[in-house]
Coordinates of C-alpha atoms and ligand atoms in Angstrom, one line a residue:
Chain A
M29 CA 10.0 15.6 -36.6
R30 CA 12.8 13.3 -35.5
A31 CA 12.3 9.7 -36.7
L32 CA 13.2 6.4 -35.2
D33 CA 14.8 3.8 -37.6
F34 CA 11.6 1.9 -38.1
E35 CA 9.7 5.1 -38.7
R36 CA 11.9 6.1 -41.7
P37 CA 9.6 4.8 -44.4
I38 CA 6.7 6.8 -42.9
V39 CA 8.7 10.0 -42.7
E40 CA 10.0 9.6 -46.2
I41 CA 6.5 9.3 -47.6
E42 CA 5.3 12.1 -45.5
E43 CA 8.0 14.3 -46.9
Q44 CA 7.0 13.4 -50.4
I45 CA 3.4 14.3 -49.6
K46 CA 4.5 17.7 -48.3
A47 CA 6.5 18.4 -51.4
L48 CA 3.7 17.4 -53.7
E49 CA 1.2 19.5 -51.8
K50 CA 3.0 22.6 -52.8
E51 CA 2.6 21.8 -56.5
A52 CA -0.8 20.3 -56.2
Q53 CA -2.8 23.5 -56.1
D54 CA -4.5 23.3 -59.5
N55 CA -2.9 20.2 -61.1
K56 CA -5.4 17.4 -61.3
V57 CA -2.7 14.7 -62.0
V58 CA -0.6 15.7 -59.1
K59 CA -3.7 15.8 -56.9
Q60 CA -4.5 12.3 -57.7
A61 CA -1.0 11.1 -57.1
L62 CA -1.1 12.9 -53.8
M63 CA -4.3 11.0 -52.8
R64 CA -2.7 7.7 -53.6
L65 CA 0.4 8.6 -51.7
K66 CA -1.7 9.6 -48.7
E67 CA -3.5 6.3 -48.8
R68 CA -0.2 4.5 -49.0
A69 CA 1.1 6.5 -46.0
E70 CA -1.9 5.6 -44.0
E71 CA -1.5 1.9 -44.8
L72 CA 2.2 2.0 -44.0
K73 CA 1.5 3.7 -40.6
Q74 CA -1.1 1.1 -39.8
H75 CA 1.2 -1.7 -40.8
I76 CA 4.3 -0.4 -38.9
Y77 CA 2.6 0.8 -35.7
S78 CA 0.2 -2.1 -35.3
N79 CA 3.1 -4.6 -35.4
L80 CA 5.5 -2.9 -33.0
T81 CA 7.9 -5.1 -31.1
R82 CA 8.3 -4.3 -27.5
W83 CA 11.6 -2.7 -28.1
Q84 CA 10.1 -0.4 -30.7
T85 CA 7.5 0.5 -28.1
V86 CA 10.3 1.3 -25.7
Q87 CA 11.7 3.6 -28.3
I88 CA 8.4 5.4 -28.8
A89 CA 8.0 5.8 -25.0
R90 CA 11.4 7.5 -25.1
H91 CA 10.9 9.4 -28.4
P92 CA 12.7 12.7 -28.5
D93 CA 9.4 14.4 -29.6
R94 CA 7.2 12.7 -27.1
P95 CA 5.2 15.1 -24.9
H96 CA 6.6 15.3 -21.4
A97 CA 5.0 16.2 -18.1
V98 CA 5.3 19.9 -18.6
F99 CA 3.4 19.7 -21.8
Y100 CA 0.6 17.7 -20.1
I101 CA 0.5 20.2 -17.2
H102 CA 0.1 23.2 -19.5
H103 CA -2.3 21.7 -22.0
V104 CA -4.6 19.6 -19.8
F105 CA -4.7 21.5 -16.5
D106 CA -5.6 25.1 -15.8
D107 CA -4.0 27.7 -13.5
F108 CA -1.1 25.5 -12.5
N109 CA 0.9 26.8 -9.5
E110 CA 4.2 25.1 -8.7
I111 CA 5.5 24.6 -5.3
H112 CA 9.2 24.0 -4.8
G113 CA 11.6 22.3 -2.5
D114 CA 11.6 19.6 0.2
R115 CA 12.1 22.2 3.0
N116 CA 15.2 20.4 3.9
F117 CA 17.9 20.3 1.3
R118 CA 16.9 21.8 -2.1
D119 CA 14.4 21.8 -4.9
D120 CA 14.7 18.8 -7.2
P121 CA 13.7 19.9 -10.8
S122 CA 13.3 16.2 -11.8
I123 CA 10.0 16.2 -10.0
I124 CA 7.4 19.0 -10.4
T125 CA 4.8 19.5 -7.8
G126 CA 1.9 21.9 -7.5
F127 CA -1.8 22.7 -7.6
A128 CA -4.1 23.3 -10.5
F129 CA -7.6 22.7 -11.9
L130 CA -8.7 19.9 -14.0
N131 CA -12.0 20.7 -15.8
G132 CA -12.8 23.1 -13.0
R133 CA -12.0 20.9 -10.1
K134 CA -9.1 21.3 -7.7
V135 CA -6.2 18.8 -8.1
A136 CA -2.7 18.4 -6.8
I137 CA 0.0 17.2 -9.3
I138 CA 3.2 15.3 -8.9
A139 CA 5.1 14.9 -12.2
E140 CA 8.4 13.5 -13.3
E141 CA 9.9 15.6 -16.0
K142 CA 12.8 14.5 -18.3
G143 CA 13.4 17.9 -19.9
Q144 CA 13.0 19.3 -23.4
D145 CA 16.2 20.6 -25.0
T146 CA 19.7 19.8 -23.8
K147 CA 19.9 22.5 -21.3
D148 CA 16.6 21.7 -19.8
K149 CA 17.4 18.0 -19.8
I150 CA 20.5 18.7 -17.7
Y151 CA 18.5 21.0 -15.4
R152 CA 15.9 18.2 -15.0
N153 CA 18.7 15.5 -14.6
F154 CA 17.0 13.6 -17.4
G155 CA 14.0 12.9 -15.1
M156 CA 16.0 11.0 -12.6
P157 CA 15.0 12.2 -9.2
H158 CA 17.1 12.6 -6.1
P159 CA 15.8 11.8 -2.6
E160 CA 14.7 15.4 -2.1
G161 CA 12.5 15.1 -5.1
Y162 CA 10.6 12.3 -3.5
R163 CA 10.5 14.2 -0.2
K164 CA 9.0 17.2 -2.0
A165 CA 6.4 14.8 -3.5
M166 CA 5.6 13.5 0.0
R167 CA 5.1 17.1 1.2
L168 CA 2.5 17.5 -1.6
M169 CA 0.8 14.2 -0.7
D170 CA 0.4 15.4 2.9
L171 CA -0.9 18.8 1.8
A172 CA -3.4 17.2 -0.6
D173 CA -4.5 14.8 2.0
R174 CA -5.0 17.4 4.7
F175 CA -7.0 19.8 2.4
N176 CA -8.8 17.0 0.6
I177 CA -7.5 17.7 -2.9
P178 CA -7.5 14.7 -5.3
L179 CA -4.0 13.8 -6.4
I180 CA -2.7 13.0 -9.9
S181 CA 0.8 11.8 -10.6
L182 CA 2.5 11.7 -14.0
V183 CA 5.3 9.1 -14.2
D184 CA 8.1 9.5 -16.7
T185 CA 11.6 8.5 -15.5
P186 CA 14.4 6.2 -16.5
G187 CA 14.7 5.6 -12.7
A188 CA 15.8 7.2 -9.5
Y189 CA 19.2 8.8 -9.9
P190 CA 22.2 6.5 -9.1
G191 CA 24.7 9.0 -7.7
I192 CA 26.8 9.8 -4.7
G193 CA 24.6 12.6 -3.3
A194 CA 21.5 10.5 -3.9
E195 CA 22.9 7.6 -1.8
E196 CA 24.3 10.0 0.8
R197 CA 20.9 11.6 1.3
G198 CA 19.0 8.2 1.4
Q199 CA 17.5 7.4 -1.9
S200 CA 16.3 4.1 -0.6
Q201 CA 14.7 5.6 2.5
A202 CA 13.0 8.4 0.5
I203 CA 11.5 5.9 -1.9
A204 CA 10.4 3.6 0.9
E205 CA 8.8 6.4 2.8
S206 CA 7.0 7.7 -0.2
I207 CA 5.5 4.3 -0.9
R208 CA 4.4 4.1 2.8
K209 CA 2.8 7.6 2.5
M210 CA 0.8 6.6 -0.5
L211 CA -0.5 3.7 1.4
K212 CA -1.7 6.1 4.2
I213 CA -3.3 9.1 2.5
K214 CA -7.0 8.9 1.9
I215 CA -7.6 11.3 -1.0
P216 CA -8.5 10.0 -4.4
F217 CA -5.3 9.3 -6.3
V218 CA -4.9 8.5 -10.0
S219 CA -1.4 7.9 -11.4
V220 CA -0.6 7.8 -15.1
I221 CA 2.6 6.4 -16.7
I222 CA 3.0 8.8 -19.6
G223 CA 6.3 7.6 -21.0
E224 CA 8.9 5.6 -19.1
G225 CA 8.1 3.9 -15.8
G226 CA 11.6 3.2 -14.6
S227 CA 11.5 0.8 -11.6
G228 CA 11.5 2.0 -8.0
G229 CA 11.9 5.6 -9.2
A230 CA 8.5 5.3 -10.9
L231 CA 6.7 3.3 -8.2
A232 CA 7.8 5.9 -5.7
I233 CA 5.0 8.2 -7.0
A234 CA 2.6 5.6 -8.4
V235 CA 1.0 3.6 -5.6
A236 CA -2.5 4.8 -6.4
D237 CA -6.2 3.9 -6.5
R238 CA -6.0 3.8 -10.2
V239 CA -2.9 3.4 -12.3
L240 CA -3.3 4.1 -16.0
A241 CA -0.7 4.0 -18.8
M242 CA -0.6 5.8 -22.1
E243 CA -0.8 3.3 -25.0
Y244 CA 2.9 3.5 -25.9
A245 CA 4.2 3.9 -22.3
I246 CA 6.3 1.2 -20.6
Y247 CA 6.7 0.2 -17.0
S248 CA 9.4 -2.2 -15.9
V249 CA 11.5 -3.4 -12.9
I250 CA 14.7 -2.8 -14.9
S251 CA 15.6 -1.1 -18.2
P252 CA 15.9 -3.5 -21.2
E253 CA 19.5 -2.4 -21.5
G254 CA 20.2 -3.2 -17.8
C255 CA 18.4 -6.5 -18.1
A256 CA 20.4 -7.5 -21.2
S257 CA 23.7 -6.6 -19.6
I258 CA 22.9 -8.8 -16.6
L259 CA 21.5 -11.7 -18.6
W260 CA 23.7 -11.8 -21.6
K261 CA 26.5 -9.4 -20.6
D262 CA 25.5 -7.3 -23.6
A263 CA 23.4 -4.2 -23.4
K264 CA 22.9 -4.4 -27.2
K265 CA 20.5 -7.3 -26.7
A266 CA 17.9 -4.8 -25.2
N267 CA 15.6 -6.0 -28.0
E268 CA 15.4 -9.5 -26.6
A269 CA 15.3 -8.2 -23.0
A270 CA 12.3 -6.0 -23.8
E271 CA 10.5 -9.0 -25.1
A272 CA 11.3 -11.0 -22.0
L273 CA 10.3 -8.2 -19.6
K274 CA 6.8 -7.8 -21.1
L275 CA 6.7 -4.1 -20.2
T276 CA 4.2 -2.5 -22.6
A277 CA 0.8 -1.0 -21.5
K278 CA -0.9 -4.0 -23.1
D279 CA 1.2 -6.5 -21.1
L280 CA 0.6 -4.5 -17.8
K281 CA -3.1 -4.5 -18.4
E282 CA -3.2 -8.2 -19.0
F283 CA -1.2 -8.8 -15.8
G284 CA -3.7 -6.6 -13.9
I285 CA -0.9 -4.3 -12.8
I286 CA -2.6 -1.2 -14.4
D287 CA -6.3 -0.4 -14.6
D288 CA -6.6 1.1 -18.0
I289 CA -4.8 2.1 -21.2
I290 CA -5.2 5.6 -22.5
P291 CA -5.3 5.5 -26.3
E292 CA -2.8 7.5 -28.2
P293 CA -2.8 8.6 -31.9
L294 CA -1.3 6.0 -34.2
G295 CA 2.4 6.1 -33.8
G296 CA 2.5 7.9 -30.5
A297 CA 1.3 11.1 -28.7
H298 CA 3.9 13.2 -30.5
R299 CA 2.1 12.6 -33.9
D300 CA -1.1 14.3 -32.6
P301 CA -0.5 15.8 -29.1
V302 CA -3.9 17.5 -29.0
M303 CA -5.7 14.2 -29.4
A304 CA -3.4 12.6 -26.8
M305 CA -4.1 15.3 -24.3
N306 CA -7.9 15.0 -24.9
N307 CA -7.8 11.3 -24.3
F308 CA -5.7 11.8 -21.2
K309 CA -8.1 14.2 -19.8
E310 CA -11.1 12.1 -20.5
Y311 CA -9.6 8.9 -18.9
V312 CA -8.2 10.7 -15.9
L313 CA -11.5 12.4 -15.2
K314 CA -13.4 9.1 -15.6
H315 CA -11.2 7.3 -13.1
L316 CA -11.0 10.1 -10.7
E317 CA -14.8 10.4 -10.6
E318 CA -15.1 6.7 -10.0
V319 CA -12.7 6.7 -7.0
E320 CA -14.2 9.9 -5.7
K321 CA -17.5 8.1 -5.1
L322 CA -15.9 5.9 -2.5
E323 CA -15.7 6.7 1.2
P324 CA -12.2 7.8 2.1
D325 CA -11.6 4.9 4.5
K326 CA -13.0 2.4 2.0
R327 CA -10.9 3.9 -0.7
L328 CA -7.7 3.4 1.3
I329 CA -8.7 -0.2 2.2
L330 CA -9.2 -1.0 -1.5
R331 CA -5.9 0.6 -2.4
R332 CA -4.0 -1.4 0.2
K333 CA -5.9 -4.6 -0.8
K334 CA -4.9 -4.1 -4.4
Y335 CA -1.2 -4.0 -3.6
A336 CA -1.5 -6.7 -0.9
S337 CA -2.8 -9.1 -3.6
M338 CA -0.2 -8.3 -6.2
G339 CA 2.1 -11.2 -7.3
S340 CA 1.9 -14.5 -9.1
F341 CA 2.6 -17.7 -7.3
I342 CA 1.4 -21.3 -6.8
E343 CA 0.3 -22.7 -3.5
K344 CA 0.9 -26.4 -3.2
E345 CA -0.8 -28.9 -0.8
G346 CA 1.0 -30.0 2.3
Chain B
M21 CA 51.9 -42.0 -15.1
I22 CA 53.3 -43.5 -11.9
P23 CA 50.7 -45.4 -10.0
F24 CA 52.4 -44.7 -6.7
F25 CA 51.8 -40.9 -6.8
K26 CA 48.3 -41.3 -8.0
K27 CA 47.5 -43.6 -5.2
K28 CA 48.9 -41.2 -2.6
K29 CA 46.8 -38.4 -3.9
Q30 CA 43.6 -40.4 -3.6
L31 CA 42.3 -40.2 0.0
P32 CA 39.9 -42.7 1.5
S33 CA 36.8 -40.6 1.0
G34 CA 37.5 -40.6 -2.8
K35 CA 37.9 -36.8 -2.7
D36 CA 41.1 -35.0 -3.7
R37 CA 43.0 -32.7 -1.5
K38 CA 41.5 -29.5 -2.8
E39 CA 38.0 -30.8 -2.0
I40 CA 39.0 -31.8 1.4
K41 CA 40.6 -28.5 2.0
E42 CA 37.5 -26.6 1.0
E43 CA 35.4 -28.8 3.2
L44 CA 37.4 -28.2 6.3
F45 CA 38.8 -24.7 5.8
A46 CA 37.6 -21.2 4.9
K47 CA 39.6 -18.2 4.1
C48 CA 38.6 -14.7 5.2
E49 CA 37.9 -12.5 2.2
K50 CA 39.1 -9.4 3.9
C51 CA 42.4 -10.3 5.7
G52 CA 43.1 -13.7 4.1
A53 CA 43.4 -15.6 7.3
L54 CA 42.7 -19.3 7.0
Y55 CA 40.4 -21.1 9.5
Y56 CA 38.9 -24.4 10.3
K57 CA 35.3 -24.1 9.5
K58 CA 34.5 -25.6 12.9
Q59 CA 36.3 -22.8 14.5
L60 CA 34.4 -20.2 12.4
E61 CA 31.2 -21.9 13.3
R62 CA 31.9 -21.1 17.0
E63 CA 32.6 -17.5 16.0
L64 CA 29.3 -17.3 14.1
W65 CA 31.3 -16.8 11.0
V66 CA 32.9 -13.6 12.1
C67 CA 36.6 -13.5 11.4
P68 CA 38.5 -13.5 14.8
E69 CA 41.3 -11.6 13.2
C70 CA 39.6 -8.7 11.4
G71 CA 35.9 -8.9 12.2
Y72 CA 34.8 -9.6 8.7
H73 CA 31.3 -11.1 8.5
F74 CA 31.1 -14.1 6.2
R75 CA 27.9 -14.4 4.4
I76 CA 25.8 -17.2 5.9
P77 CA 22.6 -19.0 4.8
A78 CA 19.1 -18.1 6.2
R79 CA 19.0 -21.2 8.3
K80 CA 22.2 -20.2 10.1
Y81 CA 20.7 -17.0 11.2
V82 CA 17.7 -18.9 12.5
E83 CA 20.2 -21.0 14.5
Y84 CA 22.2 -18.1 15.8
I85 CA 19.3 -15.7 16.6
L86 CA 16.4 -17.9 17.7
D87 CA 16.5 -20.0 20.9
E88 CA 17.7 -23.5 20.3
G89 CA 15.6 -25.8 18.2
D90 CA 12.9 -23.3 18.2
F91 CA 11.6 -22.3 14.8
E92 CA 8.0 -23.4 14.2
E93 CA 5.0 -22.7 12.2
R94 CA 6.8 -22.0 9.0
I95 CA 4.9 -19.4 7.1
G96 CA 4.4 -19.7 3.4
Q97 CA 6.6 -22.8 2.9
N98 CA 4.2 -24.3 0.4
I99 CA 4.2 -21.4 -2.1
Y100 CA 6.3 -21.5 -5.2
A101 CA 7.2 -19.1 -8.0
N102 CA 4.9 -19.1 -11.0
D103 CA 7.2 -17.7 -13.7
P104 CA 4.5 -15.3 -14.9
L105 CA 6.6 -13.9 -17.7
K106 CA 7.9 -17.2 -18.9
F107 CA 11.3 -15.5 -18.5
P108 CA 14.2 -17.2 -20.2
G109 CA 16.0 -19.7 -18.0
Y110 CA 14.0 -18.8 -14.8
A111 CA 12.1 -22.1 -14.3
K112 CA 15.3 -24.1 -14.7
K113 CA 17.2 -21.9 -12.3
L114 CA 14.4 -22.3 -9.7
E115 CA 14.5 -26.1 -10.0
G116 CA 18.2 -26.0 -9.3
Y117 CA 17.8 -23.9 -6.2
Y118 CA 14.9 -26.0 -4.8
K119 CA 17.2 -29.1 -4.9
K120 CA 20.4 -27.5 -3.8
L121 CA 19.1 -25.3 -1.0
E122 CA 15.9 -27.1 0.1
L123 CA 14.1 -23.7 0.1
N124 CA 10.9 -22.9 -1.7
D125 CA 12.2 -19.3 -2.3
A126 CA 14.7 -16.7 -1.1
A127 CA 12.7 -16.1 2.1
L128 CA 12.1 -18.1 5.2
C129 CA 9.6 -17.1 7.9
G130 CA 8.2 -18.5 11.1
T131 CA 7.7 -18.0 14.8
G132 CA 10.3 -18.6 17.4
H133 CA 11.7 -17.2 20.6
I134 CA 14.6 -14.8 21.2
N135 CA 15.8 -15.3 24.8
G136 CA 12.3 -16.4 25.6
I137 CA 10.4 -13.6 23.8
K138 CA 8.2 -14.9 21.0
V139 CA 8.6 -13.2 17.6
V140 CA 7.9 -13.6 13.9
F141 CA 11.2 -14.0 12.2
F142 CA 11.6 -13.3 8.5
V143 CA 15.0 -14.0 7.0
T144 CA 16.3 -14.2 3.4
D145 CA 19.0 -16.4 1.7
F146 CA 21.5 -14.8 -0.6
K147 CA 22.2 -18.1 -2.3
F148 CA 18.7 -18.3 -3.7
L149 CA 18.9 -15.9 -6.7
G150 CA 20.9 -13.4 -4.7
G151 CA 18.1 -13.1 -2.1
S152 CA 16.0 -11.2 -4.6
M153 CA 12.4 -10.3 -4.0
G154 CA 9.8 -11.9 -6.2
S155 CA 6.1 -12.8 -5.7
V156 CA 6.8 -15.6 -3.3
Y157 CA 9.1 -13.5 -1.2
G158 CA 6.5 -10.7 -1.0
E159 CA 3.7 -13.1 -0.1
I160 CA 5.8 -14.7 2.7
F161 CA 6.6 -11.3 4.1
L162 CA 3.0 -10.2 4.1
R163 CA 1.8 -13.4 5.7
G164 CA 4.5 -13.0 8.3
T165 CA 3.5 -9.4 9.2
R166 CA -0.1 -10.5 9.4
K167 CA 0.8 -13.4 11.7
A168 CA 2.6 -10.9 13.9
I169 CA -0.5 -8.8 14.1
S170 CA -3.0 -11.6 14.7
E171 CA -0.8 -13.0 17.5
N172 CA 0.4 -9.7 18.8
L173 CA 4.1 -10.6 18.3
P174 CA 7.0 -8.4 17.3
F175 CA 8.3 -8.7 13.8
I176 CA 11.9 -9.0 12.8
S177 CA 13.2 -9.1 9.2
L178 CA 16.8 -9.9 8.3
T179 CA 17.8 -9.3 4.7
T180 CA 20.6 -10.1 2.3
S181 CA 19.6 -9.1 -1.2
G182 CA 22.0 -8.2 -4.0
G183 CA 19.7 -6.7 -6.6
G184 CA 16.5 -6.1 -4.7
A185 CA 13.5 -6.9 -6.9
R186 CA 13.8 -10.1 -8.9
M187 CA 14.3 -9.3 -12.6
H188 CA 12.9 -12.6 -13.7
E189 CA 9.4 -11.7 -12.5
G190 CA 9.5 -8.3 -14.1
I191 CA 6.8 -5.9 -13.0
F192 CA 5.4 -8.4 -10.5
S193 CA 8.6 -8.1 -8.5
L194 CA 8.5 -4.3 -8.6
M195 CA 5.0 -4.5 -7.1
Q196 CA 6.3 -6.5 -4.1
M197 CA 7.9 -3.2 -2.9
A198 CA 4.4 -1.8 -2.4
K199 CA 3.1 -5.2 -1.1
T200 CA 5.7 -5.5 1.6
V201 CA 5.1 -1.9 2.6
V202 CA 1.4 -2.7 3.1
G203 CA 2.6 -5.2 5.7
V204 CA 4.7 -2.5 7.4
V205 CA 1.9 0.0 7.4
E206 CA -0.4 -2.6 9.1
L207 CA 2.3 -3.4 11.7
N208 CA 2.7 0.4 12.3
E209 CA -1.1 0.8 12.8
A210 CA -1.3 -2.2 15.1
N211 CA 1.6 -0.7 17.1
I212 CA 3.7 -3.9 16.6
P213 CA 7.5 -3.4 16.9
F214 CA 9.3 -4.0 13.6
I215 CA 13.0 -4.4 13.7
S216 CA 14.8 -4.5 10.4
V217 CA 18.3 -6.1 10.3
V218 CA 20.2 -5.4 7.1
A219 CA 23.2 -7.7 6.2
H220 CA 25.6 -7.8 3.3
P221 CA 24.3 -6.8 0.8
T222 CA 20.9 -5.2 1.0
M223 CA 20.2 -3.2 -2.1
G224 CA 17.7 -1.9 -4.6
G225 CA 14.0 -2.7 -4.2
V226 CA 14.5 -4.4 -0.8
M227 CA 16.4 -1.5 0.7
A228 CA 13.9 0.9 -1.0
S229 CA 10.9 -0.7 0.6
F230 CA 10.3 -2.5 3.9
A231 CA 14.0 -2.9 4.9
S232 CA 14.3 0.9 5.3
L233 CA 11.1 1.2 7.3
G234 CA 12.0 -0.6 10.4
D235 CA 11.1 1.1 13.7
I236 CA 14.7 0.2 14.5
I237 CA 17.2 -0.6 11.8
L238 CA 20.3 -2.5 12.7
A239 CA 23.1 -3.3 10.2
E240 CA 25.8 -5.9 10.3
P241 CA 29.3 -4.4 10.1
G242 CA 30.8 -3.8 6.6
A243 CA 27.6 -4.6 4.7
L244 CA 26.9 -3.0 1.4
L245 CA 23.6 -1.1 1.7
G246 CA 21.9 1.3 -0.7
F247 CA 19.7 1.9 -3.6
A248 CA 21.9 1.7 -6.7
G249 CA 24.7 -0.8 -7.1
P250 CA 28.3 0.7 -6.9
R251 CA 29.0 -0.3 -10.5
V252 CA 25.9 1.4 -11.9
I253 CA 26.9 4.6 -10.0
E254 CA 30.4 4.5 -11.2
Q255 CA 29.2 4.1 -14.8
T256 CA 26.8 6.9 -14.4
I257 CA 29.1 9.5 -12.8
R258 CA 32.2 8.2 -14.5
Q259 CA 34.4 8.2 -11.5
K260 CA 35.5 5.8 -8.8
L261 CA 33.6 5.7 -5.5
P262 CA 35.3 6.6 -2.3
E263 CA 36.4 3.8 0.0
G264 CA 33.7 2.7 2.3
F265 CA 30.9 4.2 0.2
Q266 CA 27.5 2.6 0.9
T267 CA 28.7 0.5 3.8
S268 CA 26.8 0.1 7.1
E269 CA 29.2 2.5 8.7
F270 CA 28.6 5.1 6.0
L271 CA 24.8 4.8 6.5
L272 CA 25.3 5.1 10.2
E273 CA 27.2 8.3 9.7
K274 CA 24.6 9.7 7.2
G275 CA 21.8 8.8 9.6
F276 CA 19.9 6.0 7.8
V277 CA 20.6 3.1 10.2
D278 CA 20.2 3.2 14.0
D279 CA 23.2 1.1 14.9
V280 CA 25.9 -1.2 13.5
V281 CA 25.9 -4.5 15.4
S282 CA 28.2 -7.4 15.2
R283 CA 26.6 -10.7 14.5
K284 CA 27.9 -11.9 17.8
E285 CA 26.0 -9.3 19.7
L286 CA 22.9 -9.3 17.5
K287 CA 20.8 -11.6 19.6
E288 CA 21.4 -9.6 22.8
K289 CA 20.8 -6.3 21.0
L290 CA 17.5 -7.6 19.5
T291 CA 16.5 -8.8 23.0
F292 CA 17.1 -5.3 24.4
Y293 CA 14.9 -3.7 21.8
L294 CA 12.2 -6.4 22.0
K295 CA 12.0 -5.8 25.7
H296 CA 12.1 -2.0 25.4
L297 CA 9.6 -1.7 22.7
G298 CA 7.5 -4.7 23.6
G299 CA 7.8 -5.5 27.3
E300 CA 9.5 -8.3 29.3
N301 CA 7.4 -11.2 28.0
G302 CA 7.1 -9.9 24.5
R303 CA 4.4 -7.3 24.2
S304 CA 2.8 -5.5 27.1
K305 CA 0.6 -2.8 25.6
T306 CA -1.3 -0.6 28.0
D307 CA -4.1 0.9 26.1
Ligands
ZN16 ZN1 39.6 -11.5 8.4

């Protein structure tokens, strides 16, 4: 397992445990030492992971071993069938779309995928979609809406891609149209921020009846690095910027931007992916069932109302 | 120090020559020509030499586009930013803008007439934190679109926004993208014409939400329009961008704006579309 700087002490102690376990077979003394070490490891994990700074949370959200969308799709859903392309320009591998079953029920899936190894990351463009990715997502929204299939989106992107082709093919227009579409479709729609919710590129698939976030996920208008370089002309001050932006799942829940937090294993989904997937499934089903109870028209009215009332301002007399 | 020289430099107003010069003259950023400000005022701040569009405040657009002295029922003029993140330096910055610009935020909205046709006009001011979209901006927009629906008036937005969503309000700003699009969807369903005018620059979250969803989208010439800023793109792709990339003319060629219109012709162009989409006296819907 690859470790972040602040995780080093945990990894070191875990390595010691592994080494001792080999010797421990019949040796009582070693066994006792092992027990103490395990207790110590637990304490250390509790201590480190319960006191994360926002910047450390950002690093977990971007952890190299963190489960990505493809992992969720294959471990939570059954019989996934992918559909490709925007029927106009090309297929954008940064966004995966398709149909599957969740606990026996039909669902449609839109997911941003950052890629696993280097080759896959390049193929996925590090999860930074082009306009055709959002246009493919819109195709799926339409299909899901017409055939009454509940929609689930998985958000994990540093942001929509800033490139020549992306601008030429209307990145702004694609994102704007996608937001509009999500405010028109009537099917139940649950969106989950599973890792990084990077600005407009994330919102473009996350205007939903319920928006959930994994415990160590983040969601922000700008990356901490980008914010730091604007504010202090120094991307290295991302630590302070992350604090200022208040971008953790806990922050978002307090602000009323997201509806629920999906608990992760201590230290992040990658430390116990099975548990993370089970929690994800449980929470998504719960929220899906709740919004499914609503009449389609009512559901859409409530969705619009939610976004119409977002913002924080003061109204003065006069 | 020779008093004679000092005395000569000091003009009656107490201002030095440089200040006087800045007060009276303006230089075109594109061709370098120097003009009396009074002359540029008559030209709606379009360079007579090269056609460069100077950036102008929201209130100037009100003056140039709406019929004379006709901007009433200001919408959302009593709402103020709440600094929900307690973001470093934000509150202080806002205070400065309130005083200097006499605006409650980057957006100004109200009803008025364009060649006699009553409209709701929403316009933003670049000088107020780069014309960025925060909670107040989003709220003013939505109140504006709803006013248009309740009174059956066409809705016009005119934007200048450097960064799009306002960083200082974090996630709340991002949500304004969805909030303003709720306004657009409601306009669409009420069959109210929505004309989006994009001026220099309109970028990021503003361009990637309501500004790109006008029934008609008009751009001022030479404006920078797009999603990502040119510097961010250059850093990402590690190469220089071609000349004219992300300009109004570029977007026209790529098919993302309907027309590029000089500021001097904007009022007449708007009048044409208002009549065409809405009828001679504003809206004449036959349903
Ligand atoms: Zn000029």
